[in-house]
Amino acid sequence: MTELPKRSKSQKIGVSAADLLSSVFVEFCNVIPVPQERDFGIDFICEIMRGEHPTGKLFNIQCKGKEEAKVEGDSITIPIKVTTLNYWLLQPNPTFLIVVDGKNGLFYWSFPQDFLGSLNKSWQEQNTVSIPVPVQNCFEQDINDLPTQLVSIVNSHASATPRNGDYLGTLTLGDAIDRATDYGLYVLRTPFHRPFQYMGMSIADAASTVGGQPNQVGNIIVESDQAHMLLEAEGNFVNYVDIELKKTAPWSQSRPFDSAAILGVLSINPAELELAHKQTHFHTYYDHKRRLKIGVSRQYEGAPLSVGFSSKYYRA
C-alpha cells in the first residue's frame, strides 16, 4: 500500500482544542483563525463584539491543547520559545495564552507579558521560558461572557503600540516594574492584578472574581503575604478599592517614594494616567479613560504604601 502521512495524537489534540476554544469565543468575538503557514505563535485574532456590532478592540490567542491539563500547585506551566514571546511583545494588541483541557472541558488563561515583566531581563538569553497559567483564571464552555479580567487587560493594552520595535523595553509599565524591584516588590498576581477592574462591579460578581466573601456591611477583604485589598461597597456595587502593599511597611511620612513603581506592581501603566498632584506623602493620578481618581499614599506614619481607586472624586 502507498505510504500516506499520518496525523499524530498531539496534532489531533491541538486541532480539537482550537475548534473547542473558537466555538466558545465566537459567541462574544469575531474570531479570525491565523493560517498555519502564517502562524508565528498566534492561533487566533479576536475582536470583541457588543451584541451584533464590532468594538474595534482586538486581542490575540495562542491555544495549547492538553488531553488533560497537569496542574502543579496553583498553575499549569507551559514552555514557550523566547522567539515566540518576543513576537507576542511586538504585537500592538495583547496576546493571551490559553490552555484547553479537552477531557474536562476547561479553559485556563494567562497574560504572559505581565509575567515577563516580573523577570530579570536575562530570560532573553534562554531558548524557552516556562509561563505559568493560573488555575484561578479558569472558565468553562457555557460562560455567559468573556472573563472580566481578560476584558480589562484588553481595554488597557489594546491601544498601546510598540515603539522602535521594543514593546517591553519602551513602555512605561516595563520601566515601572523594573523600578519596583528597588522596593523589593514584584508584579502582583490575581486577584490583586489591575484592581481598577472591580470598580462598579456588583458585590456578588466581585466576590466570585476575587474569591472572597462580603462582610456584614458588604465590603470584601482579600489578603496575601504581600497585599491587603479592600473592596468597599455602596449598595450592591463596589465604589472604592484600596490595596496596601505590606512589604513597604513601615514607611515614614517624610520619606519620598516612587509612585510610578508602585503602580507597576499592580500592572498599571503610569503613562496612561495624568499625575495631577504630588505631595511627599500622597500622589494623585487621574485615569481619564475610566474616569477614576487614583491615590498612591502612606496614610499614616509607619503605614505601608497603598493605592486607592475612586470614581466619586474624579477630577475633584
PDB file of C-alpha atoms in Angstrom:
ATOM      1  CA  MET A   1       0.000   0.000   0.000  1.00  0.00           C
ATOM      2  CA  THR A   2       1.219   3.513  -0.782  1.00  0.00           C
ATOM      3  CA  GLU A   3       2.657   5.288   2.241  1.00  0.00           C
ATOM      4  CA  LEU A   4       0.466   8.160   3.467  1.00  0.00           C
ATOM      5  CA  PRO A   5       1.042  10.921   6.016  1.00  0.00           C
ATOM      6  CA  LYS A   6      -0.269  10.340   9.499  1.00  0.00           C
ATOM      7  CA  ARG A   7      -1.950  12.692  11.893  1.00  0.00           C
ATOM      8  CA  SER A   8      -0.209  12.499  15.256  1.00  0.00           C
ATOM      9  CA  LYS A   9      -2.038  12.400  18.566  1.00  0.00           C
ATOM     10  CA  SER A  10      -0.676  15.828  19.505  1.00  0.00           C
ATOM     11  CA  GLN A  11      -1.940  17.277  16.203  1.00  0.00           C
ATOM     12  CA  LYS A  12      -5.377  15.810  16.814  1.00  0.00           C
ATOM     13  CA  ILE A  13      -5.488  17.254  20.357  1.00  0.00           C
ATOM     14  CA  GLY A  14      -4.302  20.638  19.082  1.00  0.00           C
ATOM     15  CA  VAL A  15      -6.929  20.865  16.333  1.00  0.00           C
ATOM     16  CA  SER A  16      -9.693  19.709  18.681  1.00  0.00           C
ATOM     17  CA  ALA A  17      -8.638  22.267  21.316  1.00  0.00           C
ATOM     18  CA  ALA A  18      -8.561  25.116  18.802  1.00  0.00           C
ATOM     19  CA  ASP A  19     -12.018  24.199  17.480  1.00  0.00           C
ATOM     20  CA  LEU A  20     -13.414  23.977  21.011  1.00  0.00           C
ATOM     21  CA  LEU A  21     -11.960  27.321  22.073  1.00  0.00           C
ATOM     22  CA  SER A  22     -13.152  29.011  18.895  1.00  0.00           C
ATOM     23  CA  SER A  23     -16.693  27.701  19.434  1.00  0.00           C
ATOM     24  CA  VAL A  24     -16.750  29.352  22.882  1.00  0.00           C
ATOM     25  CA  PHE A  25     -15.237  32.701  21.918  1.00  0.00           C
ATOM     26  CA  VAL A  26     -17.292  33.102  18.731  1.00  0.00           C
ATOM     27  CA  GLU A  27     -20.278  33.902  20.967  1.00  0.00           C
ATOM     28  CA  PHE A  28     -18.562  37.111  22.099  1.00  0.00           C
ATOM     29  CA  CYS A  29     -15.978  37.847  19.426  1.00  0.00           C
ATOM     30  CA  ASN A  30     -15.269  37.875  15.739  1.00  0.00           C
ATOM     31  CA  VAL A  31     -12.729  35.042  15.755  1.00  0.00           C
ATOM     32  CA  ILE A  32     -10.228  35.053  12.893  1.00  0.00           C
ATOM     33  CA  PRO A  33      -8.030  31.909  12.613  1.00  0.00           C
ATOM     34  CA  VAL A  34      -4.438  32.529  11.544  1.00  0.00           C
ATOM     35  CA  PRO A  35      -3.486  30.180   8.655  1.00  0.00           C
ATOM     36  CA  GLN A  36      -0.889  27.619   9.738  1.00  0.00           C
ATOM     37  CA  GLU A  37       1.633  28.790   7.158  1.00  0.00           C
ATOM     38  CA  ARG A  38       1.429  32.295   8.666  1.00  0.00           C
ATOM     39  CA  ASP A  39       1.372  31.186  12.306  1.00  0.00           C
ATOM     40  CA  PHE A  40       4.386  32.560  14.191  1.00  0.00           C
ATOM     41  CA  GLY A  41       2.839  31.841  17.578  1.00  0.00           C
ATOM     42  CA  ILE A  42      -0.692  33.245  17.305  1.00  0.00           C
ATOM     43  CA  ASP A  43      -3.629  30.957  16.514  1.00  0.00           C
ATOM     44  CA  PHE A  44      -6.500  33.460  16.576  1.00  0.00           C
ATOM     45  CA  ILE A  45      -7.073  37.181  16.302  1.00  0.00           C
ATOM     46  CA  CYS A  46     -10.271  38.153  18.141  1.00  0.00           C
ATOM     47  CA  GLU A  47     -12.346  41.324  18.025  1.00  0.00           C
ATOM     48  CA  ILE A  48     -14.727  41.846  20.932  1.00  0.00           C
ATOM     49  CA  MET A  49     -18.329  42.289  19.809  1.00  0.00           C
ATOM     50  CA  ARG A  50     -21.043  44.272  21.564  1.00  0.00           C
ATOM     51  CA  GLY A  51     -24.144  42.424  20.516  1.00  0.00           C
ATOM     52  CA  GLU A  52     -24.090  42.440  16.724  1.00  0.00           C
ATOM     53  CA  HIS A  53     -21.623  45.323  16.480  1.00  0.00           C
ATOM     54  CA  PRO A  54     -17.798  45.233  16.469  1.00  0.00           C
ATOM     55  CA  THR A  55     -15.933  47.330  19.054  1.00  0.00           C
ATOM     56  CA  GLY A  56     -12.546  47.596  17.355  1.00  0.00           C
ATOM     57  CA  LYS A  57     -10.921  46.066  20.467  1.00  0.00           C
ATOM     58  CA  LEU A  58      -8.583  43.302  19.369  1.00  0.00           C
ATOM     59  CA  PHE A  59      -6.572  40.622  21.137  1.00  0.00           C
ATOM     60  CA  ASN A  60      -4.560  37.555  20.143  1.00  0.00           C
ATOM     61  CA  ILE A  61      -4.731  33.962  21.365  1.00  0.00           C
ATOM     62  CA  GLN A  62      -2.176  31.184  21.415  1.00  0.00           C
ATOM     63  CA  CYS A  63      -4.044  27.946  22.129  1.00  0.00           C
ATOM     64  CA  LYS A  64      -2.362  24.960  23.794  1.00  0.00           C
ATOM     65  CA  GLY A  65      -4.405  21.764  23.824  1.00  0.00           C
ATOM     66  CA  LYS A  66      -3.980  19.158  26.537  1.00  0.00           C
ATOM     67  CA  GLU A  67      -5.720  15.800  26.763  1.00  0.00           C
ATOM     68  CA  GLU A  68      -5.881  16.620  30.484  1.00  0.00           C
ATOM     69  CA  ALA A  69      -4.118  19.657  31.928  1.00  0.00           C
ATOM     70  CA  LYS A  70      -1.472  18.846  34.558  1.00  0.00           C
ATOM     71  CA  VAL A  71      -1.844  21.229  37.489  1.00  0.00           C
ATOM     72  CA  GLU A  72       1.197  21.831  39.689  1.00  0.00           C
ATOM     73  CA  GLY A  73       0.403  23.867  42.789  1.00  0.00           C
ATOM     74  CA  ASP A  74      -1.756  26.764  41.656  1.00  0.00           C
ATOM     75  CA  SER A  75      -0.782  26.853  37.982  1.00  0.00           C
ATOM     76  CA  ILE A  76      -0.151  24.953  34.768  1.00  0.00           C
ATOM     77  CA  THR A  77       3.309  25.533  33.306  1.00  0.00           C
ATOM     78  CA  ILE A  78       3.742  25.894  29.550  1.00  0.00           C
ATOM     79  CA  PRO A  79       7.218  26.274  27.968  1.00  0.00           C
ATOM     80  CA  ILE A  80       7.225  28.936  25.241  1.00  0.00           C
ATOM     81  CA  LYS A  81      10.109  29.749  22.897  1.00  0.00           C
ATOM     82  CA  VAL A  82      11.768  33.103  23.524  1.00  0.00           C
ATOM     83  CA  THR A  83      11.391  33.929  19.829  1.00  0.00           C
ATOM     84  CA  THR A  84       7.626  33.441  20.183  1.00  0.00           C
ATOM     85  CA  LEU A  85       7.489  35.569  23.337  1.00  0.00           C
ATOM     86  CA  ASN A  86       9.344  38.377  21.572  1.00  0.00           C
ATOM     87  CA  TYR A  87       6.857  38.148  18.723  1.00  0.00           C
ATOM     88  CA  TRP A  88       3.971  38.500  21.206  1.00  0.00           C
ATOM     89  CA  LEU A  89       5.620  41.557  22.745  1.00  0.00           C
ATOM     90  CA  LEU A  90       5.839  43.212  19.335  1.00  0.00           C
ATOM     91  CA  GLN A  91       2.104  42.955  18.800  1.00  0.00           C
ATOM     92  CA  PRO A  92       0.038  46.158  19.107  1.00  0.00           C
ATOM     93  CA  ASN A  93      -2.720  44.112  20.769  1.00  0.00           C
ATOM     94  CA  PRO A  94      -2.399  41.916  23.888  1.00  0.00           C
ATOM     95  CA  THR A  95      -1.698  38.207  23.440  1.00  0.00           C
ATOM     96  CA  PHE A  96      -3.167  35.586  25.753  1.00  0.00           C
ATOM     97  CA  LEU A  97      -2.002  32.017  26.284  1.00  0.00           C
ATOM     98  CA  ILE A  98      -4.993  29.690  26.744  1.00  0.00           C
ATOM     99  CA  VAL A  99      -4.685  26.055  27.811  1.00  0.00           C
ATOM    100  CA  VAL A 100      -7.585  23.829  26.759  1.00  0.00           C
ATOM    101  CA  ASP A 101      -8.245  20.793  28.946  1.00  0.00           C
ATOM    102  CA  GLY A 102     -10.110  18.600  26.464  1.00  0.00           C
ATOM    103  CA  LYS A 103     -11.064  15.849  28.908  1.00  0.00           C
ATOM    104  CA  ASN A 104     -12.718  18.160  31.438  1.00  0.00           C
ATOM    105  CA  GLY A 105     -13.868  20.901  29.057  1.00  0.00           C
ATOM    106  CA  LEU A 106     -11.969  23.600  30.962  1.00  0.00           C
ATOM    107  CA  PHE A 107     -10.035  26.617  29.730  1.00  0.00           C
ATOM    108  CA  TYR A 108      -7.162  28.292  31.630  1.00  0.00           C
ATOM    109  CA  TRP A 109      -5.727  31.625  30.508  1.00  0.00           C
ATOM    110  CA  SER A 110      -2.660  33.749  31.192  1.00  0.00           C
ATOM    111  CA  PHE A 111      -1.314  37.132  30.062  1.00  0.00           C
ATOM    112  CA  PRO A 112       2.404  36.346  29.627  1.00  0.00           C
ATOM    113  CA  GLN A 113       3.514  39.968  29.271  1.00  0.00           C
ATOM    114  CA  ASP A 114       2.905  40.624  32.961  1.00  0.00           C
ATOM    115  CA  PHE A 115       4.906  37.551  33.980  1.00  0.00           C
ATOM    116  CA  LEU A 116       7.791  38.529  31.705  1.00  0.00           C
ATOM    117  CA  GLY A 117       7.796  41.998  33.219  1.00  0.00           C
ATOM    118  CA  SER A 118       8.462  40.454  36.635  1.00  0.00           C
ATOM    119  CA  LEU A 119      11.547  38.558  35.428  1.00  0.00           C
ATOM    120  CA  ASN A 120      15.147  39.607  35.185  1.00  0.00           C
ATOM    121  CA  LYS A 121      15.794  40.516  31.547  1.00  0.00           C
ATOM    122  CA  SER A 122      18.286  37.636  31.289  1.00  0.00           C
ATOM    123  CA  TRP A 123      15.356  35.472  30.150  1.00  0.00           C
ATOM    124  CA  GLN A 124      16.203  36.756  26.663  1.00  0.00           C
ATOM    125  CA  GLU A 125      19.326  34.571  26.777  1.00  0.00           C
ATOM    126  CA  GLN A 126      17.265  31.376  27.187  1.00  0.00           C
ATOM    127  CA  ASN A 127      15.706  29.192  24.492  1.00  0.00           C
ATOM    128  CA  THR A 128      12.370  28.882  26.288  1.00  0.00           C
ATOM    129  CA  VAL A 129      10.575  30.391  29.278  1.00  0.00           C
ATOM    130  CA  SER A 130       8.125  28.445  31.445  1.00  0.00           C
ATOM    131  CA  ILE A 131       4.947  30.527  31.528  1.00  0.00           C
ATOM    132  CA  PRO A 132       2.614  29.862  34.499  1.00  0.00           C
ATOM    133  CA  VAL A 133      -1.100  29.729  33.696  1.00  0.00           C
ATOM    134  CA  PRO A 134      -3.011  30.264  36.986  1.00  0.00           C
ATOM    135  CA  VAL A 135      -5.721  27.686  37.630  1.00  0.00           C
ATOM    136  CA  GLN A 136      -7.783  30.510  39.126  1.00  0.00           C
ATOM    137  CA  ASN A 137      -8.039  32.004  35.612  1.00  0.00           C
ATOM    138  CA  CYS A 138     -10.468  29.308  34.523  1.00  0.00           C
ATOM    139  CA  PHE A 139     -13.719  29.266  32.565  1.00  0.00           C
ATOM    140  CA  GLU A 140     -15.998  26.593  31.118  1.00  0.00           C
ATOM    141  CA  GLN A 141     -17.799  26.133  27.811  1.00  0.00           C
ATOM    142  CA  ASP A 142     -21.108  27.568  28.991  1.00  0.00           C
ATOM    143  CA  ILE A 143     -19.837  31.033  30.019  1.00  0.00           C
ATOM    144  CA  ASN A 144     -22.207  33.976  29.544  1.00  0.00           C
ATOM    145  CA  ASP A 145     -19.445  36.486  28.820  1.00  0.00           C
ATOM    146  CA  LEU A 146     -15.693  36.778  28.415  1.00  0.00           C
ATOM    147  CA  PRO A 147     -13.673  36.657  31.660  1.00  0.00           C
ATOM    148  CA  THR A 148     -13.828  40.088  33.303  1.00  0.00           C
ATOM    149  CA  GLN A 149     -10.087  40.328  33.902  1.00  0.00           C
ATOM    150  CA  LEU A 150      -9.271  39.337  30.335  1.00  0.00           C
ATOM    151  CA  VAL A 151     -11.524  42.106  29.006  1.00  0.00           C
ATOM    152  CA  SER A 152      -9.946  44.564  31.443  1.00  0.00           C
ATOM    153  CA  ILE A 153      -6.489  43.755  30.075  1.00  0.00           C
ATOM    154  CA  VAL A 154      -7.718  44.184  26.506  1.00  0.00           C
ATOM    155  CA  ASN A 155      -9.213  47.574  27.386  1.00  0.00           C
ATOM    156  CA  SER A 156      -5.930  48.659  28.976  1.00  0.00           C
ATOM    157  CA  HIS A 157      -3.492  47.318  26.410  1.00  0.00           C
ATOM    158  CA  ALA A 158      -5.188  47.245  23.048  1.00  0.00           C
ATOM    159  CA  SER A 159      -4.495  50.928  22.425  1.00  0.00           C
ATOM    160  CA  ALA A 160      -0.795  50.669  23.326  1.00  0.00           C
ATOM    161  CA  THR A 161       1.578  50.473  20.371  1.00  0.00           C
ATOM    162  CA  PRO A 162       5.238  49.445  20.356  1.00  0.00           C
ATOM    163  CA  ARG A 163       7.915  51.996  19.705  1.00  0.00           C
ATOM    164  CA  ASN A 164      11.114  51.140  17.846  1.00  0.00           C
ATOM    165  CA  GLY A 165      10.002  47.504  17.776  1.00  0.00           C
ATOM    166  CA  ASP A 166      10.646  47.014  21.504  1.00  0.00           C
ATOM    167  CA  TYR A 167       7.357  46.647  23.365  1.00  0.00           C
ATOM    168  CA  LEU A 168       8.633  45.613  26.788  1.00  0.00           C
ATOM    169  CA  GLY A 169      11.621  47.935  26.889  1.00  0.00           C
ATOM    170  CA  THR A 170       9.874  51.153  25.860  1.00  0.00           C
ATOM    171  CA  LEU A 171       6.568  51.012  27.700  1.00  0.00           C
ATOM    172  CA  THR A 172       6.452  52.981  30.913  1.00  0.00           C
ATOM    173  CA  LEU A 173       4.842  49.922  32.504  1.00  0.00           C
ATOM    174  CA  GLY A 174       8.021  47.926  31.897  1.00  0.00           C
ATOM    175  CA  ASP A 175      10.132  50.704  33.365  1.00  0.00           C
ATOM    176  CA  ALA A 176       7.846  50.952  36.390  1.00  0.00           C
ATOM    177  CA  ILE A 177       8.061  47.222  37.020  1.00  0.00           C
ATOM    178  CA  ASP A 178      11.863  47.373  36.832  1.00  0.00           C
ATOM    179  CA  ARG A 179      11.939  50.252  39.327  1.00  0.00           C
ATOM    180  CA  ALA A 180       9.649  48.359  41.704  1.00  0.00           C
ATOM    181  CA  THR A 181      12.482  45.940  42.406  1.00  0.00           C
ATOM    182  CA  ASP A 182      14.193  48.777  44.287  1.00  0.00           C
ATOM    183  CA  TYR A 183      11.440  48.342  46.869  1.00  0.00           C
ATOM    184  CA  GLY A 184      11.742  44.561  46.831  1.00  0.00           C
ATOM    185  CA  LEU A 185       8.366  44.383  45.067  1.00  0.00           C
ATOM    186  CA  TYR A 186       7.243  42.296  42.117  1.00  0.00           C
ATOM    187  CA  VAL A 187       4.113  42.237  39.975  1.00  0.00           C
ATOM    188  CA  LEU A 188       1.119  41.037  41.988  1.00  0.00           C
ATOM    189  CA  ARG A 189      -0.982  38.227  40.589  1.00  0.00           C
ATOM    190  CA  THR A 190      -4.716  37.584  40.628  1.00  0.00           C
ATOM    191  CA  PRO A 191      -6.792  38.910  42.381  1.00  0.00           C
ATOM    192  CA  PHE A 192      -4.585  41.981  43.013  1.00  0.00           C
ATOM    193  CA  HIS A 193      -3.882  42.370  39.295  1.00  0.00           C
ATOM    194  CA  ARG A 194      -5.352  45.619  37.810  1.00  0.00           C
ATOM    195  CA  PRO A 195      -7.640  46.384  40.769  1.00  0.00           C
ATOM    196  CA  PHE A 196      -9.500  49.149  38.924  1.00  0.00           C
ATOM    197  CA  GLN A 197     -11.412  46.354  37.167  1.00  0.00           C
ATOM    198  CA  TYR A 198     -13.528  45.842  40.289  1.00  0.00           C
ATOM    199  CA  MET A 199     -14.876  49.394  40.272  1.00  0.00           C
ATOM    200  CA  GLY A 200     -18.614  49.355  39.535  1.00  0.00           C
ATOM    201  CA  MET A 201     -18.748  45.561  39.665  1.00  0.00           C
ATOM    202  CA  SER A 202     -21.628  44.015  41.592  1.00  0.00           C
ATOM    203  CA  ILE A 203     -20.677  42.706  45.033  1.00  0.00           C
ATOM    204  CA  ALA A 204     -21.697  39.171  44.021  1.00  0.00           C
ATOM    205  CA  ASP A 205     -19.537  39.242  40.866  1.00  0.00           C
ATOM    206  CA  ALA A 206     -16.610  40.813  42.716  1.00  0.00           C
ATOM    207  CA  ALA A 207     -16.775  38.183  45.462  1.00  0.00           C
ATOM    208  CA  SER A 208     -16.755  35.422  42.858  1.00  0.00           C
ATOM    209  CA  THR A 209     -13.866  37.015  40.937  1.00  0.00           C
ATOM    210  CA  VAL A 210     -11.541  37.656  43.895  1.00  0.00           C
ATOM    211  CA  GLY A 211     -12.512  34.560  45.872  1.00  0.00           C
ATOM    212  CA  GLY A 212     -13.674  36.471  48.960  1.00  0.00           C
ATOM    213  CA  GLN A 213     -16.866  36.833  50.950  1.00  0.00           C
ATOM    214  CA  PRO A 214     -18.700  40.110  51.721  1.00  0.00           C
ATOM    215  CA  ASN A 215     -18.757  41.049  55.415  1.00  0.00           C
ATOM    216  CA  GLN A 216     -21.778  42.381  57.304  1.00  0.00           C
ATOM    217  CA  VAL A 217     -21.664  45.761  55.550  1.00  0.00           C
ATOM    218  CA  GLY A 218     -20.995  44.265  52.123  1.00  0.00           C
ATOM    219  CA  ASN A 219     -17.260  45.002  51.931  1.00  0.00           C
ATOM    220  CA  ILE A 220     -14.859  42.355  50.662  1.00  0.00           C
ATOM    221  CA  ILE A 221     -11.353  41.928  52.095  1.00  0.00           C
ATOM    222  CA  VAL A 222      -8.709  39.770  50.438  1.00  0.00           C
ATOM    223  CA  GLU A 223      -5.210  39.207  51.854  1.00  0.00           C
ATOM    224  CA  SER A 224      -1.961  37.586  50.890  1.00  0.00           C
ATOM    225  CA  ASP A 225       1.514  37.804  52.375  1.00  0.00           C
ATOM    226  CA  GLN A 226       2.164  40.754  50.042  1.00  0.00           C
ATOM    227  CA  ALA A 227      -1.075  42.711  49.947  1.00  0.00           C
ATOM    228  CA  HIS A 228      -4.293  43.639  51.752  1.00  0.00           C
ATOM    229  CA  MET A 229      -7.166  44.612  49.435  1.00  0.00           C
ATOM    230  CA  LEU A 230     -10.455  46.230  50.416  1.00  0.00           C
ATOM    231  CA  LEU A 231     -13.392  46.369  48.015  1.00  0.00           C
ATOM    232  CA  GLU A 232     -15.799  48.869  49.564  1.00  0.00           C
ATOM    233  CA  ALA A 233     -19.489  48.552  48.811  1.00  0.00           C
ATOM    234  CA  GLU A 234     -22.070  51.210  48.119  1.00  0.00           C
ATOM    235  CA  GLY A 235     -25.388  49.445  47.810  1.00  0.00           C
ATOM    236  CA  ASN A 236     -24.808  46.349  45.705  1.00  0.00           C
ATOM    237  CA  PHE A 237     -21.752  47.652  43.867  1.00  0.00           C
ATOM    238  CA  VAL A 238     -18.046  48.274  44.507  1.00  0.00           C
ATOM    239  CA  ASN A 239     -17.410  52.037  44.669  1.00  0.00           C
ATOM    240  CA  TYR A 240     -13.906  52.124  46.189  1.00  0.00           C
ATOM    241  CA  VAL A 241     -10.855  49.852  46.086  1.00  0.00           C
ATOM    242  CA  ASP A 242      -7.786  50.133  48.292  1.00  0.00           C
ATOM    243  CA  ILE A 243      -4.663  47.967  48.258  1.00  0.00           C
ATOM    244  CA  GLU A 244      -1.938  48.099  50.911  1.00  0.00           C
ATOM    245  CA  LEU A 245       1.471  46.728  49.894  1.00  0.00           C
ATOM    246  CA  LYS A 246       2.567  45.059  53.111  1.00  0.00           C
ATOM    247  CA  LYS A 247       6.255  44.797  52.271  1.00  0.00           C
ATOM    248  CA  THR A 248       6.611  48.592  52.135  1.00  0.00           C
ATOM    249  CA  ALA A 249       5.843  48.963  55.856  1.00  0.00           C
ATOM    250  CA  PRO A 250       6.902  50.765  57.907  1.00  0.00           C
ATOM    251  CA  TRP A 251       7.097  53.922  55.769  1.00  0.00           C
ATOM    252  CA  SER A 252       7.795  57.401  57.089  1.00  0.00           C
ATOM    253  CA  GLN A 253       5.504  60.335  56.245  1.00  0.00           C
ATOM    254  CA  SER A 254       8.555  62.402  55.316  1.00  0.00           C
ATOM    255  CA  ARG A 255      10.194  59.797  53.081  1.00  0.00           C
ATOM    256  CA  PRO A 256       9.667  60.306  49.300  1.00  0.00           C
ATOM    257  CA  PHE A 257       8.519  57.385  47.182  1.00  0.00           C
ATOM    258  CA  ASP A 258       8.247  56.438  43.506  1.00  0.00           C
ATOM    259  CA  SER A 259       4.512  56.154  42.816  1.00  0.00           C
ATOM    260  CA  ALA A 260       5.096  55.004  39.216  1.00  0.00           C
ATOM    261  CA  ALA A 261       6.933  51.936  40.558  1.00  0.00           C
ATOM    262  CA  ILE A 262       4.063  51.210  42.948  1.00  0.00           C
ATOM    263  CA  LEU A 263       1.564  51.376  40.083  1.00  0.00           C
ATOM    264  CA  GLY A 264       3.768  48.987  38.122  1.00  0.00           C
ATOM    265  CA  VAL A 265       3.387  46.404  40.896  1.00  0.00           C
ATOM    266  CA  LEU A 266      -0.354  46.437  40.139  1.00  0.00           C
ATOM    267  CA  SER A 267       0.314  46.162  36.366  1.00  0.00           C
ATOM    268  CA  ILE A 268      -0.896  49.722  35.770  1.00  0.00           C
ATOM    269  CA  ASN A 269       0.896  51.733  33.104  1.00  0.00           C
ATOM    270  CA  PRO A 270       1.621  55.214  34.562  1.00  0.00           C
ATOM    271  CA  ALA A 271       1.885  56.585  31.007  1.00  0.00           C
ATOM    272  CA  GLU A 272      -1.879  56.118  30.654  1.00  0.00           C
ATOM    273  CA  LEU A 273      -2.557  58.376  33.668  1.00  0.00           C
ATOM    274  CA  GLU A 274      -2.302  62.081  34.424  1.00  0.00           C
ATOM    275  CA  LEU A 275      -0.247  62.944  37.504  1.00  0.00           C
ATOM    276  CA  ALA A 276      -2.444  65.722  38.914  1.00  0.00           C
ATOM    277  CA  HIS A 277      -0.932  66.427  42.356  1.00  0.00           C
ATOM    278  CA  LYS A 278       2.237  65.347  44.113  1.00  0.00           C
ATOM    279  CA  GLN A 279       2.946  65.730  47.814  1.00  0.00           C
ATOM    280  CA  THR A 280       5.548  63.966  49.903  1.00  0.00           C
ATOM    281  CA  HIS A 281       3.021  61.505  51.318  1.00  0.00           C
ATOM    282  CA  PHE A 282       0.314  61.491  48.605  1.00  0.00           C
ATOM    283  CA  HIS A 283       0.392  61.345  44.779  1.00  0.00           C
ATOM    284  CA  THR A 284      -2.873  61.852  42.884  1.00  0.00           C
ATOM    285  CA  TYR A 285      -3.460  60.492  39.384  1.00  0.00           C
ATOM    286  CA  TYR A 286      -6.459  60.767  37.066  1.00  0.00           C
ATOM    287  CA  ASP A 287      -7.390  57.875  34.808  1.00  0.00           C
ATOM    288  CA  HIS A 288      -9.372  59.697  32.126  1.00  0.00           C
ATOM    289  CA  LYS A 289     -10.155  56.517  30.198  1.00  0.00           C
ATOM    290  CA  ARG A 290     -12.012  55.003  33.161  1.00  0.00           C
ATOM    291  CA  ARG A 291     -12.863  58.304  34.890  1.00  0.00           C
ATOM    292  CA  LEU A 292     -11.127  57.330  38.127  1.00  0.00           C
ATOM    293  CA  LYS A 293      -9.068  59.103  40.745  1.00  0.00           C
ATOM    294  CA  ILE A 294      -6.072  57.045  41.856  1.00  0.00           C
ATOM    295  CA  GLY A 295      -4.216  57.944  45.021  1.00  0.00           C
ATOM    296  CA  VAL A 296      -0.829  56.465  45.930  1.00  0.00           C
ATOM    297  CA  SER A 297      -0.059  57.270  49.548  1.00  0.00           C
ATOM    298  CA  ARG A 298       1.031  56.314  53.030  1.00  0.00           C
ATOM    299  CA  GLN A 299      -1.983  57.078  55.163  1.00  0.00           C
ATOM    300  CA  TYR A 300      -0.197  57.461  58.497  1.00  0.00           C
ATOM    301  CA  GLU A 301       3.300  57.286  59.974  1.00  0.00           C
ATOM    302  CA  GLY A 302       4.651  53.749  59.697  1.00  0.00           C
ATOM    303  CA  ALA A 303       1.873  52.578  57.395  1.00  0.00           C
ATOM    304  CA  PRO A 304       2.609  50.647  54.189  1.00  0.00           C
ATOM    305  CA  LEU A 305       2.232  52.361  50.851  1.00  0.00           C
ATOM    306  CA  SER A 306      -1.272  51.958  49.463  1.00  0.00           C
ATOM    307  CA  VAL A 307      -3.185  52.634  46.255  1.00  0.00           C
ATOM    308  CA  GLY A 308      -6.819  53.737  46.276  1.00  0.00           C
ATOM    309  CA  PHE A 309      -9.292  53.885  43.368  1.00  0.00           C
ATOM    310  CA  SER A 310     -12.408  56.044  43.388  1.00  0.00           C
ATOM    311  CA  SER A 311     -14.852  57.374  40.806  1.00  0.00           C
ATOM    312  CA  LYS A 312     -16.585  59.712  43.248  1.00  0.00           C
ATOM    313  CA  TYR A 313     -13.668  62.168  43.462  1.00  0.00           C
ATOM    314  CA  TYR A 314     -12.512  62.014  39.828  1.00  0.00           C
ATOM    315  CA  ARG A 315     -11.125  65.483  38.970  1.00  0.00           C
ATOM    316  CA  ALA A 316     -12.010  66.695  42.490  1.00  0.00           C
TER     317      ALA A 316
END
